[in-house]
Amino acid sequence: MQTSFQPAALLRPQPAGSESASRNKPNARTGETDGVAALAHAPDNAPAVRLLTDTLREATRRNASDLHIEPAESGWRVRLRIDGVLHEIATPPAHLRDAFITRVKVLARMDIAERRVPQDGRLRLATSPGRTEDYRVNSLPTLFGEKLVLRRLDALPTDLSLDSLGLDAQQRDAVGCAIRAPHGLVLVTGPTGSGKTLSLYCFLNLLNSESRNLCSVEDPAEIQLAGINQVSVREKAGLTFAVALRAFLRQDPDIVMVGEIRDEETADVAVKAAQTGHLVLSTLHTNDAPAAAARLLDIGVAPYNLAAALRMVTAQRLVRRLCTACRTPAPHSAAALRSAGFAEEQIDGWQPYTAKGCAACHGIGYRGRVGVHQVMPMSDAMRDLIVARAGTHELARQARSEHIGTLRDAALARVRDGSPKHSPPPRSREQYRYTSPCVDRHALPMARCRSRRKP
C-alpha cells in the first residue's frame, strides 16, 4: 500500500436492484444520502477515501481474508489476515483514523453516531471496472475507539470439489458415500476459521440439482448459492436455528444444511430430521471427529437417537502451503523426523522443506492453504459405544482400530508429499450420481465403504 496517496478512483457502493432509485434519499441514522457518502465529496476527507481505496486493493492483491482496523492511544494500525496469519501493512497517518472508520461505517450502512455498542454491516464495492467485492463489517468499541474487522466474502471457487478440499482418495470415497445417502446426519467439525462452511458449500454444490429441494440456515448466509433456499438467522426477530429448521421440515426438503449446532433445541431437531428421511449437514466445534458424539451427548441429545441418525463425522484444519517458488530443503536428523511422527520407512532418503520468502509470496514464504481432514464413518461398533455413552477416548480407540487416521496423520502425510501433487480432474455431479453402492441401502453404506479401506 502506498502511503503517498496517489490519485485513485473513489470507492462507491454498488447499486443493487431498486437501491439506485433511493440513492439520494436522506439516511435517518447518518444524515447522509444513501449510496454516496458525504466523505466522497468533502475535500478534507479525500485522503481517507484514497487510503480506503488503496487498503482494499492491497487486500485483494495479497488475497487477504480479513482486514483489521485497530485504534491505539496515539495512532492506529491496519493488519491483513493472509493464509490465517495477521500481517501489518504500512502505518497510516494518525489524523486519518476517525475519517477512515466513519467512511467504512457509512458505506456499510452502520450508525455513525453510535460508538458504544458493537454493530454489524455489509457492503458491496466496485473496486475496479467489472469487479465487485462483498465485505462483512463488524465494529467493536475499545478503550481508544472503534475497532473494525472487514471479512472478504469471496465467491465460491470454480473448481470447488472434494478433491480441492484436500481429501485423499480414500476420504473422498467415504465422504461421497455419506453425502449421497438418502438420510442421516453428516457433521463437519473444527475450530473457527478451519474451512467448515466451505466444505458444507462444496457438499451442497455437488448435491444441487433440479430434482432436490435444498434449504440452508446460516448466521449469516455469507455466499449466495443459486438453486438453494438460504435463510439468515435473525435472533432479535426470533428467527433462530431451531425455528428455521422446524420451518424447513414443513417445506418438503430433501437436504437441510444447518450452519452450526449450538444448543440442545437445534441438536434435537436436527437429529430427528435426520431420522425422518432427510439428509442433514451441519458443523460443530470440537477438536476432532470422535469428540463430536460426546459433545452432542453433553448438549442433551438422546444416545439412541444420535446413534441412529449419525452417519459420518469429519474434522478438519487449514495449514499453510510452502511457496513452491522459493521453498528450500531443510535437512533434519532421522531422530528429529521420528520424534515428529514419521515412520522409519518414510524418512529413508527424504528431507522436508522450509519457508524462505520471495516476491511471489510477498516475502512470507507461504502461499495459499490446504485442508487436512479426519474422516470417521459411523460403524456398528461406534454406534454401540454411543448408546453406552462412551467417552471421547473410547471412540478414538475404536476409530484407530478401524484404521481411521488422526488429524496429525493427515498433516504428516501433507508434509511427506512436499509440493502439492496434481489432483485428478473433479468429477461432475452426473458422475457421482448413482455410481456409489451407498445410495439405496441404509445399513449397507458404511459397511461397503469400510470394505474398500485398506488394512
PDB file of N, CA, C and O in Angstrom, residues 157-218:
ATOM      1  N   PRO A 157     -14.991 -20.931  -5.356  1.00  0.00           N
ATOM      2  CA  PRO A 157     -14.065 -21.257  -6.443  1.00  0.00           C
ATOM      3  C   PRO A 157     -14.755 -22.039  -7.544  1.00  0.00           C
ATOM      4  O   PRO A 157     -15.652 -22.858  -7.284  1.00  0.00           O
ATOM      5  N   THR A 158     -14.349 -21.807  -8.759  1.00  0.00           N
ATOM      6  CA  THR A 158     -14.971 -22.504  -9.888  1.00  0.00           C
ATOM      7  C   THR A 158     -14.642 -23.987  -9.881  1.00  0.00           C
ATOM      8  O   THR A 158     -15.401 -24.789 -10.420  1.00  0.00           O
ATOM      9  N   ASP A 159     -13.520 -24.362  -9.270  1.00  0.00           N
ATOM     10  CA  ASP A 159     -13.116 -25.771  -9.247  1.00  0.00           C
ATOM     11  C   ASP A 159     -13.436 -26.436  -7.916  1.00  0.00           C
ATOM     12  O   ASP A 159     -12.782 -27.409  -7.528  1.00  0.00           O
ATOM     13  N   LEU A 160     -14.437 -25.900  -7.187  1.00  0.00           N
ATOM     14  CA  LEU A 160     -14.766 -26.452  -5.878  1.00  0.00           C
ATOM     15  C   LEU A 160     -15.245 -27.891  -6.010  1.00  0.00           C
ATOM     16  O   LEU A 160     -16.226 -28.179  -6.707  1.00  0.00           O
ATOM     17  N   SER A 161     -14.542 -28.807  -5.375  1.00  0.00           N
ATOM     18  CA  SER A 161     -14.873 -30.231  -5.425  1.00  0.00           C
ATOM     19  C   SER A 161     -14.265 -30.891  -4.197  1.00  0.00           C
ATOM     20  O   SER A 161     -13.539 -30.266  -3.418  1.00  0.00           O
ATOM     21  N   LEU A 162     -14.564 -32.177  -4.028  1.00  0.00           N
ATOM     22  CA  LEU A 162     -13.971 -32.907  -2.914  1.00  0.00           C
ATOM     23  C   LEU A 162     -12.453 -32.964  -3.041  1.00  0.00           C
ATOM     24  O   LEU A 162     -11.738 -32.981  -2.041  1.00  0.00           O
ATOM     25  N   ASP A 163     -11.960 -33.005  -4.279  1.00  0.00           N
ATOM     26  CA  ASP A 163     -10.516 -33.014  -4.485  1.00  0.00           C
ATOM     27  C   ASP A 163      -9.886 -31.712  -4.007  1.00  0.00           C
ATOM     28  O   ASP A 163      -8.844 -31.717  -3.360  1.00  0.00           O
ATOM     29  N   SER A 164     -10.519 -30.584  -4.337  1.00  0.00           N
ATOM     30  CA  SER A 164      -9.937 -29.290  -3.986  1.00  0.00           C
ATOM     31  C   SER A 164      -9.975 -29.022  -2.491  1.00  0.00           C
ATOM     32  O   SER A 164      -9.239 -28.163  -2.001  1.00  0.00           O
ATOM     33  N   LEU A 165     -10.820 -29.740  -1.729  1.00  0.00           N
ATOM     34  CA  LEU A 165     -10.853 -29.556  -0.280  1.00  0.00           C
ATOM     35  C   LEU A 165      -9.622 -30.135   0.401  1.00  0.00           C
ATOM     36  O   LEU A 165      -9.345 -29.810   1.555  1.00  0.00           O
ATOM     37  N   GLY A 166      -8.884 -31.004  -0.275  1.00  0.00           N
ATOM     38  CA  GLY A 166      -7.702 -31.617   0.320  1.00  0.00           C
ATOM     39  C   GLY A 166      -7.926 -33.036   0.784  1.00  0.00           C
ATOM     40  O   GLY A 166      -7.062 -33.608   1.463  1.00  0.00           O
ATOM     41  N   LEU A 167      -9.044 -33.645   0.442  1.00  0.00           N
ATOM     42  CA  LEU A 167      -9.315 -35.036   0.822  1.00  0.00           C
ATOM     43  C   LEU A 167      -8.508 -35.982  -0.057  1.00  0.00           C
ATOM     44  O   LEU A 167      -8.379 -35.757  -1.265  1.00  0.00           O
ATOM     45  N   ASP A 168      -7.979 -37.052   0.538  1.00  0.00           N
ATOM     46  CA  ASP A 168      -7.303 -38.052  -0.272  1.00  0.00           C
ATOM     47  C   ASP A 168      -8.332 -38.992  -0.887  1.00  0.00           C
ATOM     48  O   ASP A 168      -9.551 -38.861  -0.647  1.00  0.00           O
ATOM     49  N   ALA A 169      -7.881 -39.944  -1.694  1.00  0.00           N
ATOM     50  CA  ALA A 169      -8.804 -40.795  -2.458  1.00  0.00           C
ATOM     51  C   ALA A 169      -9.721 -41.594  -1.544  1.00  0.00           C
ATOM     52  O   ALA A 169     -10.930 -41.700  -1.788  1.00  0.00           O
ATOM     53  N   GLN A 170      -9.167 -42.145  -0.469  1.00  0.00           N
ATOM     54  CA  GLN A 170      -9.981 -42.943   0.447  1.00  0.00           C
ATOM     55  C   GLN A 170     -11.016 -42.083   1.150  1.00  0.00           C
ATOM     56  O   GLN A 170     -12.178 -42.484   1.308  1.00  0.00           O
ATOM     57  N   GLN A 171     -10.613 -40.884   1.566  1.00  0.00           N
ATOM     58  CA  GLN A 171     -11.544 -39.989   2.235  1.00  0.00           C
ATOM     59  C   GLN A 171     -12.620 -39.491   1.280  1.00  0.00           C
ATOM     60  O   GLN A 171     -13.781 -39.343   1.679  1.00  0.00           O
ATOM     61  N   ARG A 172     -12.263 -39.239   0.024  1.00  0.00           N
ATOM     62  CA  ARG A 172     -13.270 -38.799  -0.951  1.00  0.00           C
ATOM     63  C   ARG A 172     -14.347 -39.854  -1.146  1.00  0.00           C
ATOM     64  O   ARG A 172     -15.540 -39.531  -1.242  1.00  0.00           O
ATOM     65  N   ASP A 173     -13.946 -41.112  -1.203  1.00  0.00           N
ATOM     66  CA  ASP A 173     -14.937 -42.175  -1.374  1.00  0.00           C
ATOM     67  C   ASP A 173     -15.888 -42.237  -0.180  1.00  0.00           C
ATOM     68  O   ASP A 173     -17.101 -42.394  -0.337  1.00  0.00           O
ATOM     69  N   ALA A 174     -15.334 -42.137   1.025  1.00  0.00           N
ATOM     70  CA  ALA A 174     -16.167 -42.211   2.226  1.00  0.00           C
ATOM     71  C   ALA A 174     -17.119 -41.025   2.314  1.00  0.00           C
ATOM     72  O   ALA A 174     -18.310 -41.181   2.623  1.00  0.00           O
ATOM     73  N   VAL A 175     -16.615 -39.808   2.040  1.00  0.00           N
ATOM     74  CA  VAL A 175     -17.469 -38.621   2.083  1.00  0.00           C
ATOM     75  C   VAL A 175     -18.518 -38.684   0.986  1.00  0.00           C
ATOM     76  O   VAL A 175     -19.688 -38.334   1.196  1.00  0.00           O
ATOM     77  N   GLY A 176     -18.140 -39.137  -0.215  1.00  0.00           N
ATOM     78  CA  GLY A 176     -19.103 -39.271  -1.301  1.00  0.00           C
ATOM     79  C   GLY A 176     -20.235 -40.212  -0.939  1.00  0.00           C
ATOM     80  O   GLY A 176     -21.401 -39.957  -1.256  1.00  0.00           O
ATOM     81  N   CYS A 177     -19.905 -41.310  -0.250  1.00  0.00           N
ATOM     82  CA  CYS A 177     -20.951 -42.239   0.201  1.00  0.00           C
ATOM     83  C   CYS A 177     -21.902 -41.578   1.187  1.00  0.00           C
ATOM     84  O   CYS A 177     -23.123 -41.755   1.117  1.00  0.00           O
ATOM     85  N   ALA A 178     -21.339 -40.807   2.125  1.00  0.00           N
ATOM     86  CA  ALA A 178     -22.166 -40.213   3.180  1.00  0.00           C
ATOM     87  C   ALA A 178     -23.108 -39.159   2.636  1.00  0.00           C
ATOM     88  O   ALA A 178     -24.294 -39.122   2.992  1.00  0.00           O
ATOM     89  N   ILE A 179     -22.623 -38.269   1.778  1.00  0.00           N
ATOM     90  CA  ILE A 179     -23.482 -37.183   1.302  1.00  0.00           C
ATOM     91  C   ILE A 179     -24.444 -37.655   0.225  1.00  0.00           C
ATOM     92  O   ILE A 179     -25.399 -36.933  -0.099  1.00  0.00           O
ATOM     93  N   ARG A 180     -24.238 -38.821  -0.349  1.00  0.00           N
ATOM     94  CA  ARG A 180     -25.176 -39.375  -1.319  1.00  0.00           C
ATOM     95  C   ARG A 180     -26.221 -40.261  -0.664  1.00  0.00           C
ATOM     96  O   ARG A 180     -27.117 -40.767  -1.355  1.00  0.00           O
ATOM     97  N   ALA A 181     -26.138 -40.462   0.637  1.00  0.00           N
ATOM     98  CA  ALA A 181     -27.120 -41.275   1.339  1.00  0.00           C
ATOM     99  C   ALA A 181     -28.464 -40.564   1.371  1.00  0.00           C
ATOM    100  O   ALA A 181     -28.527 -39.330   1.346  1.00  0.00           O
ATOM    101  N   PRO A 182     -29.575 -41.316   1.435  1.00  0.00           N
ATOM    102  CA  PRO A 182     -30.902 -40.675   1.412  1.00  0.00           C
ATOM    103  C   PRO A 182     -31.236 -39.919   2.687  1.00  0.00           C
ATOM    104  O   PRO A 182     -32.049 -38.993   2.659  1.00  0.00           O
ATOM    105  N   HIS A 183     -30.640 -40.304   3.816  1.00  0.00           N
ATOM    106  CA  HIS A 183     -30.919 -39.598   5.066  1.00  0.00           C
ATOM    107  C   HIS A 183     -29.751 -39.805   6.012  1.00  0.00           C
ATOM    108  O   HIS A 183     -28.841 -40.595   5.756  1.00  0.00           O
ATOM    109  N   GLY A 184     -29.773 -39.076   7.100  1.00  0.00           N
ATOM    110  CA  GLY A 184     -28.718 -39.174   8.101  1.00  0.00           C
ATOM    111  C   GLY A 184     -28.124 -37.813   8.415  1.00  0.00           C
ATOM    112  O   GLY A 184     -28.433 -36.804   7.786  1.00  0.00           O
ATOM    113  N   LEU A 185     -27.251 -37.806   9.422  1.00  0.00           N
ATOM    114  CA  LEU A 185     -26.599 -36.582   9.891  1.00  0.00           C
ATOM    115  C   LEU A 185     -25.117 -36.652   9.569  1.00  0.00           C
ATOM    116  O   LEU A 185     -24.429 -37.600   9.961  1.00  0.00           O
ATOM    117  N   VAL A 186     -24.625 -35.662   8.837  1.00  0.00           N
ATOM    118  CA  VAL A 186     -23.210 -35.548   8.494  1.00  0.00           C
ATOM    119  C   VAL A 186     -22.682 -34.279   9.143  1.00  0.00           C
ATOM    120  O   VAL A 186     -23.202 -33.185   8.897  1.00  0.00           O
ATOM    121  N   LEU A 187     -21.642 -34.424   9.959  1.00  0.00           N
ATOM    122  CA  LEU A 187     -21.092 -33.294  10.710  1.00  0.00           C
ATOM    123  C   LEU A 187     -19.683 -32.971  10.238  1.00  0.00           C
ATOM    124  O   LEU A 187     -18.889 -33.880   9.969  1.00  0.00           O
ATOM    125  N   VAL A 188     -19.384 -31.676  10.139  1.00  0.00           N
ATOM    126  CA  VAL A 188     -18.033 -31.186   9.874  1.00  0.00           C
ATOM    127  C   VAL A 188     -17.600 -30.408  11.101  1.00  0.00           C
ATOM    128  O   VAL A 188     -18.266 -29.444  11.494  1.00  0.00           O
ATOM    129  N   THR A 189     -16.510 -30.825  11.738  1.00  0.00           N
ATOM    130  CA  THR A 189     -16.086 -30.227  12.999  1.00  0.00           C
ATOM    131  C   THR A 189     -14.740 -29.538  12.842  1.00  0.00           C
ATOM    132  O   THR A 189     -13.975 -29.803  11.916  1.00  0.00           O
ATOM    133  N   GLY A 190     -14.457 -28.652  13.778  1.00  0.00           N
ATOM    134  CA  GLY A 190     -13.199 -27.917  13.779  1.00  0.00           C
ATOM    135  C   GLY A 190     -13.392 -26.557  14.412  1.00  0.00           C
ATOM    136  O   GLY A 190     -14.523 -26.113  14.653  1.00  0.00           O
ATOM    137  N   PRO A 191     -12.305 -25.846  14.694  1.00  0.00           N
ATOM    138  CA  PRO A 191     -12.416 -24.513  15.290  1.00  0.00           C
ATOM    139  C   PRO A 191     -12.857 -23.473  14.275  1.00  0.00           C
ATOM    140  O   PRO A 191     -12.977 -23.758  13.076  1.00  0.00           O
ATOM    141  N   THR A 192     -13.088 -22.266  14.755  1.00  0.00           N
ATOM    142  CA  THR A 192     -13.438 -21.156  13.870  1.00  0.00           C
ATOM    143  C   THR A 192     -12.301 -20.897  12.879  1.00  0.00           C
ATOM    144  O   THR A 192     -11.135 -20.865  13.256  1.00  0.00           O
ATOM    145  N   GLY A 193     -12.666 -20.711  11.618  1.00  0.00           N
ATOM    146  CA  GLY A 193     -11.668 -20.425  10.601  1.00  0.00           C
ATOM    147  C   GLY A 193     -10.986 -21.638  10.011  1.00  0.00           C
ATOM    148  O   GLY A 193      -9.967 -21.503   9.335  1.00  0.00           O
ATOM    149  N   SER A 194     -11.534 -22.830  10.233  1.00  0.00           N
ATOM    150  CA  SER A 194     -10.915 -24.044   9.704  1.00  0.00           C
ATOM    151  C   SER A 194     -11.515 -24.481   8.370  1.00  0.00           C
ATOM    152  O   SER A 194     -11.173 -25.554   7.871  1.00  0.00           O
ATOM    153  N   GLY A 195     -12.415 -23.688   7.793  1.00  0.00           N
ATOM    154  CA  GLY A 195     -12.965 -24.018   6.486  1.00  0.00           C
ATOM    155  C   GLY A 195     -14.187 -24.910   6.505  1.00  0.00           C
ATOM    156  O   GLY A 195     -14.529 -25.502   5.476  1.00  0.00           O
ATOM    157  N   LYS A 196     -14.881 -24.981   7.632  1.00  0.00           N
ATOM    158  CA  LYS A 196     -16.052 -25.864   7.723  1.00  0.00           C
ATOM    159  C   LYS A 196     -17.162 -25.429   6.774  1.00  0.00           C
ATOM    160  O   LYS A 196     -17.778 -26.270   6.094  1.00  0.00           O
ATOM    161  N   THR A 197     -17.426 -24.131   6.722  1.00  0.00           N
ATOM    162  CA  THR A 197     -18.514 -23.643   5.876  1.00  0.00           C
ATOM    163  C   THR A 197     -18.224 -23.915   4.409  1.00  0.00           C
ATOM    164  O   THR A 197     -19.128 -24.290   3.648  1.00  0.00           O
ATOM    165  N   LEU A 198     -16.975 -23.748   3.989  1.00  0.00           N
ATOM    166  CA  LEU A 198     -16.629 -24.029   2.600  1.00  0.00           C
ATOM    167  C   LEU A 198     -16.846 -25.497   2.276  1.00  0.00           C
ATOM    168  O   LEU A 198     -17.303 -25.841   1.182  1.00  0.00           O
ATOM    169  N   SER A 199     -16.556 -26.385   3.224  1.00  0.00           N
ATOM    170  CA  SER A 199     -16.802 -27.814   2.997  1.00  0.00           C
ATOM    171  C   SER A 199     -18.290 -28.089   2.822  1.00  0.00           C
ATOM    172  O   SER A 199     -18.696 -28.849   1.933  1.00  0.00           O
ATOM    173  N   LEU A 200     -19.115 -27.458   3.653  1.00  0.00           N
ATOM    174  CA  LEU A 200     -20.558 -27.649   3.513  1.00  0.00           C
ATOM    175  C   LEU A 200     -21.054 -27.097   2.181  1.00  0.00           C
ATOM    176  O   LEU A 200     -21.918 -27.693   1.528  1.00  0.00           O
ATOM    177  N   TYR A 201     -20.529 -25.939   1.763  1.00  0.00           N
ATOM    178  CA  TYR A 201     -20.905 -25.390   0.459  1.00  0.00           C
ATOM    179  C   TYR A 201     -20.503 -26.340  -0.665  1.00  0.00           C
ATOM    180  O   TYR A 201     -21.211 -26.473  -1.669  1.00  0.00           O
ATOM    181  N   CYS A 202     -19.359 -26.980  -0.516  1.00  0.00           N
ATOM    182  CA  CYS A 202     -18.934 -27.954  -1.520  1.00  0.00           C
ATOM    183  C   CYS A 202     -19.914 -29.117  -1.591  1.00  0.00           C
ATOM    184  O   CYS A 202     -20.300 -29.553  -2.685  1.00  0.00           O
ATOM    185  N   PHE A 203     -20.337 -29.622  -0.428  1.00  0.00           N
ATOM    186  CA  PHE A 203     -21.317 -30.717  -0.416  1.00  0.00           C
ATOM    187  C   PHE A 203     -22.621 -30.277  -1.082  1.00  0.00           C
ATOM    188  O   PHE A 203     -23.198 -31.022  -1.891  1.00  0.00           O
ATOM    189  N   LEU A 204     -23.093 -29.072  -0.724  1.00  0.00           N
ATOM    190  CA  LEU A 204     -24.338 -28.580  -1.309  1.00  0.00           C
ATOM    191  C   LEU A 204     -24.201 -28.393  -2.815  1.00  0.00           C
ATOM    192  O   LEU A 204     -25.131 -28.686  -3.579  1.00  0.00           O
ATOM    193  N   ASN A 205     -23.051 -27.926  -3.247  1.00  0.00           N
ATOM    194  CA  ASN A 205     -22.832 -27.706  -4.671  1.00  0.00           C
ATOM    195  C   ASN A 205     -22.879 -29.018  -5.442  1.00  0.00           C
ATOM    196  O   ASN A 205     -23.402 -29.081  -6.560  1.00  0.00           O
ATOM    197  N   LEU A 206     -22.338 -30.081  -4.855  1.00  0.00           N
ATOM    198  CA  LEU A 206     -22.367 -31.388  -5.511  1.00  0.00           C
ATOM    199  C   LEU A 206     -23.778 -31.965  -5.543  1.00  0.00           C
ATOM    200  O   LEU A 206     -24.142 -32.681  -6.476  1.00  0.00           O
ATOM    201  N   LEU A 207     -24.568 -31.665  -4.515  1.00  0.00           N
ATOM    202  CA  LEU A 207     -25.908 -32.244  -4.412  1.00  0.00           C
ATOM    203  C   LEU A 207     -26.972 -31.384  -5.079  1.00  0.00           C
ATOM    204  O   LEU A 207     -28.112 -31.828  -5.219  1.00  0.00           O
ATOM    205  N   ASN A 208     -26.621 -30.177  -5.487  1.00  0.00           N
ATOM    206  CA  ASN A 208     -27.595 -29.246  -6.034  1.00  0.00           C
ATOM    207  C   ASN A 208     -28.071 -29.708  -7.411  1.00  0.00           C
ATOM    208  O   ASN A 208     -27.278 -29.832  -8.345  1.00  0.00           O
ATOM    209  N   SER A 209     -29.347 -29.975  -7.526  1.00  0.00           N
ATOM    210  CA  SER A 209     -29.934 -30.373  -8.810  1.00  0.00           C
ATOM    211  C   SER A 209     -31.414 -30.013  -8.796  1.00  0.00           C
ATOM    212  O   SER A 209     -31.994 -29.701  -7.750  1.00  0.00           O
ATOM    213  N   GLU A 210     -32.027 -30.038  -9.964  1.00  0.00           N
ATOM    214  CA  GLU A 210     -33.439 -29.671 -10.073  1.00  0.00           C
ATOM    215  C   GLU A 210     -34.352 -30.645  -9.352  1.00  0.00           C
ATOM    216  O   GLU A 210     -35.470 -30.287  -8.979  1.00  0.00           O
ATOM    217  N   SER A 211     -33.906 -31.852  -9.138  1.00  0.00           N
ATOM    218  CA  SER A 211     -34.758 -32.866  -8.521  1.00  0.00           C
ATOM    219  C   SER A 211     -34.741 -32.826  -7.003  1.00  0.00           C
ATOM    220  O   SER A 211     -35.447 -33.601  -6.362  1.00  0.00           O
ATOM    221  N   ARG A 212     -33.930 -31.949  -6.409  1.00  0.00           N
ATOM    222  CA  ARG A 212     -33.820 -31.895  -4.957  1.00  0.00           C
ATOM    223  C   ARG A 212     -34.180 -30.510  -4.438  1.00  0.00           C
ATOM    224  O   ARG A 212     -33.886 -29.500  -5.074  1.00  0.00           O
ATOM    225  N   ASN A 213     -34.798 -30.482  -3.269  1.00  0.00           N
ATOM    226  CA  ASN A 213     -35.094 -29.239  -2.566  1.00  0.00           C
ATOM    227  C   ASN A 213     -34.065 -29.079  -1.459  1.00  0.00           C
ATOM    228  O   ASN A 213     -34.079 -29.820  -0.475  1.00  0.00           O
ATOM    229  N   LEU A 214     -33.166 -28.106  -1.604  1.00  0.00           N
ATOM    230  CA  LEU A 214     -32.106 -27.861  -0.636  1.00  0.00           C
ATOM    231  C   LEU A 214     -32.393 -26.579   0.127  1.00  0.00           C
ATOM    232  O   LEU A 214     -32.700 -25.544  -0.475  1.00  0.00           O
ATOM    233  N   CYS A 215     -32.280 -26.639   1.454  1.00  0.00           N
ATOM    234  CA  CYS A 215     -32.512 -25.488   2.320  1.00  0.00           C
ATOM    235  C   CYS A 215     -31.337 -25.355   3.282  1.00  0.00           C
ATOM    236  O   CYS A 215     -30.816 -26.364   3.774  1.00  0.00           O
ATOM    237  N   SER A 216     -30.940 -24.116   3.544  1.00  0.00           N
ATOM    238  CA  SER A 216     -29.849 -23.892   4.486  1.00  0.00           C
ATOM    239  C   SER A 216     -30.183 -22.705   5.379  1.00  0.00           C
ATOM    240  O   SER A 216     -30.808 -21.742   4.939  1.00  0.00           O
ATOM    241  N   VAL A 217     -29.758 -22.791   6.629  1.00  0.00           N
ATOM    242  CA  VAL A 217     -29.892 -21.688   7.575  1.00  0.00           C
ATOM    243  C   VAL A 217     -28.503 -21.417   8.129  1.00  0.00           C
ATOM    244  O   VAL A 217     -27.812 -22.321   8.592  1.00  0.00           O
ATOM    245  N   GLU A 218     -28.070 -20.152   8.069  1.00  0.00           N
ATOM    246  CA  GLU A 218     -26.718 -19.778   8.464  1.00  0.00           C
ATOM    247  C   GLU A 218     -26.763 -18.499   9.271  1.00  0.00           C
ATOM    248  O   GLU A 218     -27.768 -17.783   9.283  1.00  0.00           O
TER     249      GLU A 218
END
